[in-house]
XYZ file of C-alpha atoms in Angstrom:
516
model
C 63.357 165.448 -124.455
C 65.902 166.292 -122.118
C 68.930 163.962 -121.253
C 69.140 164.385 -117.649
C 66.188 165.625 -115.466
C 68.418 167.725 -112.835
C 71.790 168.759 -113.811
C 74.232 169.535 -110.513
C 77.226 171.375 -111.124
C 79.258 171.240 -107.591
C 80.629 167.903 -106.060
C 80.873 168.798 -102.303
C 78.131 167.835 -99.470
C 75.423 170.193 -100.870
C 75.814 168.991 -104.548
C 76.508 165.039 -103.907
C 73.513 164.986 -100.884
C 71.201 166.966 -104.334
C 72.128 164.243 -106.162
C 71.748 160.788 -103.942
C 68.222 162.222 -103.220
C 67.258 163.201 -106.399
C 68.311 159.673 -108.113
C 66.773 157.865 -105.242
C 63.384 159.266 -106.186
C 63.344 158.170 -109.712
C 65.238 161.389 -111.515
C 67.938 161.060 -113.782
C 71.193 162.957 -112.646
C 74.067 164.718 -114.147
C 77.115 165.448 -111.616
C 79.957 167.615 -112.717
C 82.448 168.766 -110.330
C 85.700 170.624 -111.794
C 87.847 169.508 -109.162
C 87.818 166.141 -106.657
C 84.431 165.937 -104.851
C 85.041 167.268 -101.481
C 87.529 169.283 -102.818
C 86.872 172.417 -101.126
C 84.913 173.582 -97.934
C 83.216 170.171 -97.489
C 86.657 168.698 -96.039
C 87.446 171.372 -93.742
C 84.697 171.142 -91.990
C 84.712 170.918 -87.801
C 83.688 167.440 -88.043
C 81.187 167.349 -85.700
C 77.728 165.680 -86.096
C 75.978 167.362 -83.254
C 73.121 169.777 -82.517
C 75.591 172.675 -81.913
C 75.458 173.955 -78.159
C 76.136 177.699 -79.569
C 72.900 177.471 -81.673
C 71.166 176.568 -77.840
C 73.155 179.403 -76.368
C 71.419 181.658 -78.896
C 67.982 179.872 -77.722
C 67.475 178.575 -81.856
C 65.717 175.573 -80.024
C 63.911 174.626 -82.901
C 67.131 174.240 -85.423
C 68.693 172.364 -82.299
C 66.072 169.808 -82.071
C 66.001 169.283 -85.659
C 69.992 168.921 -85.638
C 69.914 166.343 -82.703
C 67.117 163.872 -84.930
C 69.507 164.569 -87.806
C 72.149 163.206 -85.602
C 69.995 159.727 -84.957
C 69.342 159.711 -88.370
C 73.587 159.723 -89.567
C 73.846 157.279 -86.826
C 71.522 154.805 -88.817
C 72.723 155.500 -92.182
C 76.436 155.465 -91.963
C 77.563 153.770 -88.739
C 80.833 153.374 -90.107
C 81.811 157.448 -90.552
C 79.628 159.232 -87.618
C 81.002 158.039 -84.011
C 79.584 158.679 -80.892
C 81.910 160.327 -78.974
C 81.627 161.842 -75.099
C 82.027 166.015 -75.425
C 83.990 167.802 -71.981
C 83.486 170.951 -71.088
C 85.464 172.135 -68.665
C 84.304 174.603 -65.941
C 86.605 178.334 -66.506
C 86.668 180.790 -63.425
C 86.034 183.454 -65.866
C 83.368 182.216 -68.169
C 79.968 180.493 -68.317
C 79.117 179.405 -64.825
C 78.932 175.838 -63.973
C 74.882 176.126 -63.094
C 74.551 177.709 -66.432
C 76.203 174.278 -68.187
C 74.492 172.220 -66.322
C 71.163 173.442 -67.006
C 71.879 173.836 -70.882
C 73.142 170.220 -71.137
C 70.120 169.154 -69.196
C 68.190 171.076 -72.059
C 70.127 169.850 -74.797
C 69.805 165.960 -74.042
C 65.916 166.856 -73.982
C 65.651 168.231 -77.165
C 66.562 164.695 -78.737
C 63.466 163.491 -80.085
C 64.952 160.183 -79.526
C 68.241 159.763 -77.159
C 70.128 157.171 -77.718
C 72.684 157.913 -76.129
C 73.894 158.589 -72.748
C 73.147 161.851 -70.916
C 75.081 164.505 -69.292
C 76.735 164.666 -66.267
C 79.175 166.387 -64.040
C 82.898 165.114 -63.878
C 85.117 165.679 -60.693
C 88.430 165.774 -63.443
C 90.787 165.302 -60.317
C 89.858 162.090 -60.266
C 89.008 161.448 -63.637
C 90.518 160.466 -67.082
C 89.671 163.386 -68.958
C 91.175 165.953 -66.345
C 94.451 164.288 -67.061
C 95.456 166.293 -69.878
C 94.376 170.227 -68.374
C 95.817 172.600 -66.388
C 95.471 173.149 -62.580
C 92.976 174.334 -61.009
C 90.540 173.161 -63.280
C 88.612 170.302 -61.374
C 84.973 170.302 -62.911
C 83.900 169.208 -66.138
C 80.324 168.625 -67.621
C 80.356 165.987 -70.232
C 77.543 165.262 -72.496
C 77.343 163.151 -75.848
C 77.466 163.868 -79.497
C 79.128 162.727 -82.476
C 82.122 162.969 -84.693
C 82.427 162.373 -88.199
C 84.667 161.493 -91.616
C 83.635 164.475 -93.434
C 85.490 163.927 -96.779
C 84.232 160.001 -97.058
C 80.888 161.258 -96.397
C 80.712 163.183 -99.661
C 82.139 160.450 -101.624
C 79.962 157.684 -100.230
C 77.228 160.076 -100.920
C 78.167 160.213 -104.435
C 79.222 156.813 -104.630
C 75.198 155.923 -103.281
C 73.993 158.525 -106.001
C 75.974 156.754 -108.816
C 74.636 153.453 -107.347
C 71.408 154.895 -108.049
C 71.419 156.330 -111.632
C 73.622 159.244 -111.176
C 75.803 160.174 -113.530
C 79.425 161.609 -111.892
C 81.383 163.174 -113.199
C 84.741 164.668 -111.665
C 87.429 166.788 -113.217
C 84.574 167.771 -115.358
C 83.798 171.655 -115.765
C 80.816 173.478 -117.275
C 81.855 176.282 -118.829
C 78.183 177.913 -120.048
C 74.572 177.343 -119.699
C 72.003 178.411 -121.731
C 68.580 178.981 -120.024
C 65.411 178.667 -121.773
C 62.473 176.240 -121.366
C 65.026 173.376 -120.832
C 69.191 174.215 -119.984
C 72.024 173.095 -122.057
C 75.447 172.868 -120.732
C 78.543 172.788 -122.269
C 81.278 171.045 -120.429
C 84.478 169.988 -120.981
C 85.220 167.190 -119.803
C 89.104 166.035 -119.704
C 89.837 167.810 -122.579
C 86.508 166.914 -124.501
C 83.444 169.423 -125.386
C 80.353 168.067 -124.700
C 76.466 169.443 -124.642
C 74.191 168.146 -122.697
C 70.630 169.170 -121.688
C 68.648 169.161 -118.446
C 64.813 170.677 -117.099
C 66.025 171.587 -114.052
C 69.698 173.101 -112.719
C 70.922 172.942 -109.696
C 74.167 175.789 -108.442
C 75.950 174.099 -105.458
C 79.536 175.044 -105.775
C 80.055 176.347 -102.313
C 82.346 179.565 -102.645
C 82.150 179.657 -106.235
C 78.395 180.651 -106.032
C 78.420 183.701 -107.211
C 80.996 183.481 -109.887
C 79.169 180.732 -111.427
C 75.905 182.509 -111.098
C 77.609 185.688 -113.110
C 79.681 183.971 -115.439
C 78.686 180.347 -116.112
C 74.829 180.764 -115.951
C 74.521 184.593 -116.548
C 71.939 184.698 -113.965
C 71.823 186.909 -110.749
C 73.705 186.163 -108.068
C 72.840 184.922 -104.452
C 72.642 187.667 -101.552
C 75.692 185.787 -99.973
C 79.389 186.693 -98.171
C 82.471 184.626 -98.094
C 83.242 182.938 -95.024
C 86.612 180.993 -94.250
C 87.069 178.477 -91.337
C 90.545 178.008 -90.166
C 91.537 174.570 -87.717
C 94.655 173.349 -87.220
C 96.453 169.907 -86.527
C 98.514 168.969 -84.078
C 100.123 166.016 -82.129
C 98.054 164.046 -80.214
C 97.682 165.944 -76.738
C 95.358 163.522 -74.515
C 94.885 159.726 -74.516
C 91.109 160.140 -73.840
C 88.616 159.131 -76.546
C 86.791 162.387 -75.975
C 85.865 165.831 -77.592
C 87.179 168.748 -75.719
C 85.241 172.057 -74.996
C 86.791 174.877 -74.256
C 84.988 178.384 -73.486
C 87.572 181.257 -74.899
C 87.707 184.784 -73.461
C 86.130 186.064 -76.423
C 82.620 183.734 -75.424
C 83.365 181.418 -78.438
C 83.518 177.898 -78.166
C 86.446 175.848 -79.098
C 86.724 171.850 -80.117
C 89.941 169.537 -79.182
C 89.289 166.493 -80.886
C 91.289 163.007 -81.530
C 92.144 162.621 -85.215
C 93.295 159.771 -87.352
C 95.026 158.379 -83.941
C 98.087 160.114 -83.277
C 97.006 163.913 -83.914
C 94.411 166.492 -82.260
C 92.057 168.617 -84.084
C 91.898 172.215 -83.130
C 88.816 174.367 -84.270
C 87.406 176.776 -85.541
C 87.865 180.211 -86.534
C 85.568 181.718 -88.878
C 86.119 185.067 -89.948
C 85.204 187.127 -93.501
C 87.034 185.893 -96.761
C 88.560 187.605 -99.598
C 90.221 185.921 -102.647
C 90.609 182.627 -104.618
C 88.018 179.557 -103.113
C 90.746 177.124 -104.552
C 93.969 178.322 -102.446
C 92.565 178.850 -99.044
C 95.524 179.091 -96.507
C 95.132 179.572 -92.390
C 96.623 182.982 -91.602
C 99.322 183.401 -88.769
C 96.577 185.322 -86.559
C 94.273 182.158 -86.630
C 96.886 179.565 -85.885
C 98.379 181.770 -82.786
C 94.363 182.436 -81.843
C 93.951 178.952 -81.325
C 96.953 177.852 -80.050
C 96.385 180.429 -77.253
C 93.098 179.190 -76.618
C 94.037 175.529 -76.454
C 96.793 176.721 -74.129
C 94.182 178.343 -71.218
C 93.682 174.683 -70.845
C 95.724 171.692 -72.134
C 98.820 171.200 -69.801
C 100.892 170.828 -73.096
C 102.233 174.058 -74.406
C 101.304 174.658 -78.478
C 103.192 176.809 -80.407
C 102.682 177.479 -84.226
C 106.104 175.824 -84.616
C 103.921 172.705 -83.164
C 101.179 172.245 -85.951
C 101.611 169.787 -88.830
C 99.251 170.848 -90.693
C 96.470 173.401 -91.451
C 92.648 172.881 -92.539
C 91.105 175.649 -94.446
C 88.035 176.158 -96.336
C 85.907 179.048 -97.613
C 81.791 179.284 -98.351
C 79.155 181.302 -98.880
C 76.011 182.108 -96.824
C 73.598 184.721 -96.214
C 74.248 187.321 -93.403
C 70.982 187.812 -91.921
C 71.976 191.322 -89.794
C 68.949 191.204 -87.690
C 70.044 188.276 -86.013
C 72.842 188.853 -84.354
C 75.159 188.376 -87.591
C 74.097 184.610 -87.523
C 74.759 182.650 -90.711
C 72.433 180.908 -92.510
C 71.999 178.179 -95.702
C 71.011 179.805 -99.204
C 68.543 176.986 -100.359
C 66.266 179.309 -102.905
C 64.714 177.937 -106.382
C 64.258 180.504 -109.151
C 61.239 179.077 -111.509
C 59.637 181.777 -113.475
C 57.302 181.328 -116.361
C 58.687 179.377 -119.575
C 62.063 179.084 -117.319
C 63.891 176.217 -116.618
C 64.000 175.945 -112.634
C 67.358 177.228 -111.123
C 68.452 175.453 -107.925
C 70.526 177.709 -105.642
C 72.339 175.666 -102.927
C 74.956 176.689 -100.946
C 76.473 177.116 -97.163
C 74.948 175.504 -93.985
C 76.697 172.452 -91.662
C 77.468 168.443 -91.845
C 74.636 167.320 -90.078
C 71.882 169.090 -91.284
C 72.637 168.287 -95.037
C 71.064 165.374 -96.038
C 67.597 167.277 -94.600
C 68.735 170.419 -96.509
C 69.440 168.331 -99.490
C 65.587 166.319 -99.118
C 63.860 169.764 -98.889
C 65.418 171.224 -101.927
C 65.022 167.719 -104.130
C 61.139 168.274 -102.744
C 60.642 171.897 -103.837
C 60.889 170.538 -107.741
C 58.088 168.147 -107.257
C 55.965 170.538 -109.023
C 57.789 169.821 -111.990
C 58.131 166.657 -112.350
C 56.842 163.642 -110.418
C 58.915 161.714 -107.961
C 59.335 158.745 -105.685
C 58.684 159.932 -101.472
C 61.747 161.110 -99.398
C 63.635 158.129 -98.359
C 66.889 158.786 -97.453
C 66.789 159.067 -93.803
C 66.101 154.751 -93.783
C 68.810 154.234 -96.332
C 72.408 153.542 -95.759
C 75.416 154.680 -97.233
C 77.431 152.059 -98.793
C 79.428 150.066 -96.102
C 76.928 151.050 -93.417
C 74.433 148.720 -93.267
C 75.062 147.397 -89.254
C 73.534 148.711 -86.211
C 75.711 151.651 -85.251
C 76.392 149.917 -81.827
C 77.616 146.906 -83.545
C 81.343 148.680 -84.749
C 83.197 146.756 -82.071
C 82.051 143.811 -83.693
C 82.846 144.033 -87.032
C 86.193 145.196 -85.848
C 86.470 141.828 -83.999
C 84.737 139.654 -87.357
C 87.403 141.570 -89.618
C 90.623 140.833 -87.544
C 89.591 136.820 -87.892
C 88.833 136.755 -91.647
C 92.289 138.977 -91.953
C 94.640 137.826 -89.335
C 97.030 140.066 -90.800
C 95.453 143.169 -89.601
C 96.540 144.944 -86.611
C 93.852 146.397 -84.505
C 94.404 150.199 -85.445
C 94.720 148.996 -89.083
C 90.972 146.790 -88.910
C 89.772 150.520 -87.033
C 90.787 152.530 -89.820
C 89.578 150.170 -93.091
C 86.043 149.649 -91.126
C 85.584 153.307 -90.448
C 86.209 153.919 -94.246
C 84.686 150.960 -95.960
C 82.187 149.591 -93.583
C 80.910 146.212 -94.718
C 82.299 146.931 -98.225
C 85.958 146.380 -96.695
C 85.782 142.615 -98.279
C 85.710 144.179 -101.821
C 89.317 146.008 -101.159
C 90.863 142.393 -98.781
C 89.112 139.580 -100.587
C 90.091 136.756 -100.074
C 93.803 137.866 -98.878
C 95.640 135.992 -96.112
C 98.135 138.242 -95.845
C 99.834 141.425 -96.623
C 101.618 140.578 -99.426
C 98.156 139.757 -101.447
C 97.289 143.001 -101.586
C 100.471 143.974 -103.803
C 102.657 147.059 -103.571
C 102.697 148.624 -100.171
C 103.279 152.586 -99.897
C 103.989 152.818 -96.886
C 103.257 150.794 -93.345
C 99.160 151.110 -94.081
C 98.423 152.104 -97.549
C 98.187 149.190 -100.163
C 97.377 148.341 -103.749
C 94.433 146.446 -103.544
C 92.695 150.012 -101.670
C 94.276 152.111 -104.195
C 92.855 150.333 -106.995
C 89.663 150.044 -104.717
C 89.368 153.733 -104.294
C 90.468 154.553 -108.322
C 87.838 152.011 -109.589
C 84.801 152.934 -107.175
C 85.422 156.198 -105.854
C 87.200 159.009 -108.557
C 90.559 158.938 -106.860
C 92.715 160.252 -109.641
C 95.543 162.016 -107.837
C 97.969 161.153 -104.932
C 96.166 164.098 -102.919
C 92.405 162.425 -103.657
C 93.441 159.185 -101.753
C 96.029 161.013 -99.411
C 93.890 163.377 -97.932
C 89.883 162.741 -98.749
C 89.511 159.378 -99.361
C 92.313 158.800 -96.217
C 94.152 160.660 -94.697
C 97.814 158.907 -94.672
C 99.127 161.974 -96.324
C 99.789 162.890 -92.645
C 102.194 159.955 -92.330
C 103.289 159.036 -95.321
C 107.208 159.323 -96.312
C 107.816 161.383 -99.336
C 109.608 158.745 -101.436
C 105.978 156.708 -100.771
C 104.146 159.726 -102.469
C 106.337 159.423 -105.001
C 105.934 155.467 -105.552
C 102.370 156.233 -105.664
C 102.350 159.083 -107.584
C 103.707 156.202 -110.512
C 101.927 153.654 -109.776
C 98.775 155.600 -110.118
C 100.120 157.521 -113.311
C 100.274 153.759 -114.833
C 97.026 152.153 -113.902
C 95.579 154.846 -115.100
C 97.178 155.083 -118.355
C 97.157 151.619 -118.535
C 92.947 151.562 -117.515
C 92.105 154.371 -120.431
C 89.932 156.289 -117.607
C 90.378 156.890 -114.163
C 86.852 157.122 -113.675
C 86.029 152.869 -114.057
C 85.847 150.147 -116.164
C 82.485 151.313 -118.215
C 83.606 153.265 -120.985
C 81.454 155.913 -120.550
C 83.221 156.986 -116.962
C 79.298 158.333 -115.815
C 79.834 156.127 -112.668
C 82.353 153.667 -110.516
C 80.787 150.052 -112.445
C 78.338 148.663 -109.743
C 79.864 146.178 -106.998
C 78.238 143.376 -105.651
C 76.484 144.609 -101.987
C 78.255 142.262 -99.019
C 76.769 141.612 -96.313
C 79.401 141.895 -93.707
C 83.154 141.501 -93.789
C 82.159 138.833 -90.940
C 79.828 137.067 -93.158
């Protein structure tokens, strides 16, 4: 008999989302991911949880509509991560005219199956908030809604769900061969440690290492794929607005302005054909002066590449389908010949669509073995079980159990922890009960939080995917860190958790509400 029943090697969106729906329905898991989960692509992402205007443009109304119910359905499950936010688009002289907006708005807010939110309309920005921050003679905007999200937390809550679940994963964890016959065994190594392991079905989700892991790891053909890089780049916060901006470039693409992490602005994307290592992805000079140019057509506030503190870069592989315009598309394919262990290719495709992506695959091994229905679209992620309308409240509950929390601070925990914010504060009443501080926001009692329940390892796993403080934080803060989590883990055995085995964060007690 096997040990696990699908084996996952790959710990971003694709491979985590594989692996929460595959232990949900009854399957026993194996996770290894060489890296930190969300490593890679999966936190570069454009953040957006939306049913992507360009895909309407190209009149895909089918993939729309199924993006805008996925879009109700992230609302439900994690409340705490996806954030309805209003989108501007301001109305250019030289591009799309302002009937042609209006009436593919109009069509966009009917394609959702289910709208809960508010509709489109037409802003007179002279007079209005969001015209504050653009350029002259700009004075109409349409304005429609979709939704933001925190795309690094979303792969580790995924994983952390999975784990809840069965799941065994395992980070900083590398297979290094598989053998294919009736069942696979892996070899991994494992912090140092060679182990085998077995499996009846595989599954190849490593994003941009696709095809090198097909060639080398599992000596199998490769996916029809090409490398893909999207460059964004961050900024200082250029508008006070809690809004998404918009902006048609000269070149017909479309280009998002969004808030981040308070005091910065999001600029994005360029995607253009990659070439080189998946693990050192940098933002070339071309893309950051591309999109500085084309925030500067219509933000007020001049950006220059001397401006940006920091670049987001990430590289993955899809399928180039050149009788369609050069549109990319997911590789979700399953190789199952006769005596063959199946072989679960999954790579490429967007945030919102993944947890469908993920359900389909999961289904298409049914054959195989039997399994519980799909369920995941009624499930939350951990922290997220509130009505997505409800935020404002638990911001409210959370600043009277913690009187010590600043507004901005209660924002920021709730939007990462959800209702599982009272594991990390406890029973606190004030600052200095959560121990050593690094920094103005960071503490001990969330470091120890994120070591013992979510994989954080390294400085860089809580500084920039579990938070994203790295873009505050002093140096001599990173360094104090750096120690502190150098000793608890030495001092711990495994960073991975308590259970000797490190397979999964040790199971917390589910709470209710940080009000409650």
């Amino acid at each position: 008999m096997a040990d696990y029943d699908l084996a996952i090697i790959g710990g971003g969106l694709n491979g985590v989302s594989l692996a929460r729906d595959a232990a949900g329905r009854g399957l026993r898991v194996l996770l290894v991911e060489q890296g930190d989960l969300g490593g890679g692509a999966s936190s570069a992402t454009s953040r957006l949880v939306h049913g992507d205007l360009a895909a309407l443009e190209r009149r895909s109304f089918l993939r729309v509509r199924r993006a805008l119910a996925e879009r109700d359905v992230w609302l439900t499950v994690a409340p705490h991560l996806v954030r309805p936010i209003r989108f501007a688009i301001p109305a250019h002289a030289n591009e799309r005219p302002p009937w042609q907006l209006r009436a593919g708005l109009w069509l966009y807010d009917r394609l959702a199956a289910r709208n809960r939110l508010p509709s489109a309309s037409a802003l007179d920005v002279t007079h209005h908030p969001i015209g504050d921050a653009l350029k002259r003679p700009i004075g109409t905007a349409f304005d429609y809604s979709d939704c933001v999200v925190d795309d690094s937390r979303l792969v580790v809550l995924t994983a952390m769900d999975a784990a809840e679940r069965g799941a065994s994963i395992r980070t900083g964890a590398r297979c290094v061969r598989a053998d294919r016959d009736h069942i696979w065994r892996l070899a991994i190594i494992d912090r140092g440690h060679r182990r085998i392991v077995t499996s009846r079905a595989l599954a190849n989700a490593t994003g941009a290492w696709s095809v090198s892991t097909a060639e080398t790891v599992l000596r199998q053909p490769p996916p029809r794929v090409t490398a893909r890089q999207v460059s964004q780049i961050i900024v200082p916060r250029l508008f006070d607005v809690e809004a998404v901006y918009v902006f048609q470039n000269s070149d017909g693409r479309l280009i998002f302005a969004q808030p981040y992490e308070q005091d910065f602005t999001l600029i994005g994307t360029v995607v253009h054909g990659f070439k080189g290592d998946p693990a050192v992805v940098a933002v070339p000079a071309a893309d950051v002066a591309y999109l500085c140019k084309a925030a500067n057509r219509y933000f007020r506030s001049d950006i220059q590449p001397a401006d940006v503190v920091r670049s987001v870069a990430g590289a993955n592989m899809m399928v180039l389908r050149a009788a369609d315009s050069g549109r990319l598309e997911t590789v979700v394919s399953l190789d199952a010949g006769r005596a063959k262990a199946p072989l679960l290719t999954m790579c490429g495709g967007d945030v919102t669509t993944a947890r469908h992506r993920a359900e389909q695959a999961v289904s298409r091994l049914a054959r195989f073995y039997p399994m519980s229905p799909r369920w995941t679209a009624r499930a939350p992620l951990p922290g997220g079980d509130f009505a997505w309308d409800r935020f404002e409240d638990l911001v409210d509950d959370a600043r009277e159990r913690w009187r010590f929390l600043s507004e901005a601070e209660a924002r920021r925990l709730l939007g990462a922890y959800g209702t599982r914010l009272a594991e990390i504060l406890g029973e606190a009443r004030c600052r200095a009960d959560l121990g050593q501080a690094f920094g103005p926001q960071l503490t001990e009692a969330e470091v120890r939080y994120l070591m013992a329940r979510e994989w954080a390892r390294f400085p860089d796993d809580v500084l920039w995917r579990r938070t994203k403080l790295g873009l505050t934080l002093p140096a001599a803060e990173r360094d104090a860190l750096a120690a502190f989590m150098t000793t608890a883990t030495c001092g711990r055995g495994t960073p991975q958790a308590a259970d000797a085995s490190g397979d999964s964060p040790a199971r917390a007690v589910e709470l209710q509400s940080v009000g409650g």
